Amino acid sequence: MTKQSFATALMTMVGAAVFAVSLPGASAHAEEQGALTKAWDSTRQGTEKAWDKTKNGTEKAWDKTKAGTDKAWDKTKDGSAKVWDKTKSGTTEAWDKTRNGTEKAWDKTKTGTDKAWDKTKDGSAKAWDKTKSGTTEAWDKTKNGTKEAAHDVGNWGERTGQKIGSTGKEIGHDIHNGLTDDNK
């Protein structure tokens, strides 16, 4: 029973009692006053019983609500704990995968870098060997060419000197023949 229905019932009973008292001759009869008192007592007792039932019903409803709330809270708490455990576990697993993936990527990068460095180092060594070898060969050719050129220059001087020397004789001979008319 709600407070409004209780108030309505109470007012109805009070109205009935007032109406009963207002009837003519009601005050003249003692028995009727007893009936009015009985009606009033009955109304009061009914109202008290209704109030007790309402109070008890409200308490029971509150207890059920509280128990339901407690159960709902326990389920929520348990569900939250399970979700947190899954989240924590998932985060840990994700971190492990990330860490493992990073380590694998680092290992591959390191291995690739080492291989690239080895190739670069080997390539540089080979290139240096070729450069050194080519430089040595070029130097040897330059040195040999310079020596040959020096020998050629020396030989040219000799040949030129021989030519000049024999040319002098020929010129002298030609001058002599021109002056003497001797063809020998």
mmCIF file of C-alpha atoms in Angstrom, residues 9 15-17 25 29 38 40 59 79 91-93 102 111-112 120 125 131 133 135 137 144 147 151 160 170 172 180:
data_model
loop_
_atom_site.group_PDB
_atom_site.id
_atom_site.type_symbol
_atom_site.label_atom_id
_atom_site.label_comp_id
_atom_site.label_asym_id
_atom_site.label_seq_id
_atom_site.Cartn_x
_atom_site.Cartn_y
_atom_site.Cartn_z
ATOM 1 C CA ALA A 9 -8.387 5.110 3.071
ATOM 2 C CA GLY A 15 -15.382 10.970 6.820
ATOM 3 C CA ALA A 16 -17.571 7.953 7.620
ATOM 4 C CA ALA A 17 -17.062 8.504 11.363
ATOM 5 C CA GLY A 25 -30.071 10.990 17.694
ATOM 6 C CA HIS A 29 -27.843 6.518 22.315
ATOM 7 C CA LYS A 38 -15.847 0.411 17.597
ATOM 8 C CA TRP A 40 -13.100 4.162 14.866
ATOM 9 C CA GLU A 59 11.529 -3.331 4.358
ATOM 10 C CA GLY A 79 33.391 -9.143 -14.038
ATOM 11 C CA THR A 91 48.755 -6.166 -22.347
ATOM 12 C CA THR A 92 51.494 -8.457 -21.074
ATOM 13 C CA GLU A 93 51.131 -10.712 -24.102
ATOM 14 C CA THR A 102 61.582 -5.759 -31.710
ATOM 15 C CA THR A 111 72.711 -9.191 -39.093
ATOM 16 C CA GLY A 112 71.904 -7.191 -42.220
ATOM 17 C CA THR A 120 81.451 -2.945 -47.878
ATOM 18 C CA ALA A 125 89.539 -3.988 -49.727
ATOM 19 C CA THR A 131 93.529 0.787 -57.059
ATOM 20 C CA SER A 133 97.591 -2.610 -58.298
ATOM 21 C CA THR A 135 98.513 2.615 -59.440
ATOM 22 C CA GLU A 137 101.059 -0.660 -62.915
ATOM 23 C CA ASN A 144 109.398 2.753 -67.868
ATOM 24 C CA LYS A 147 113.243 5.824 -68.873
ATOM 25 C CA HIS A 151 116.998 6.816 -73.601
ATOM 26 C CA THR A 160 121.597 14.058 -84.203
ATOM 27 C CA GLU A 170 129.304 16.665 -96.640
ATOM 28 C CA GLY A 172 132.752 20.774 -96.314
ATOM 29 C CA THR A 180 137.867 23.732 -106.837
#
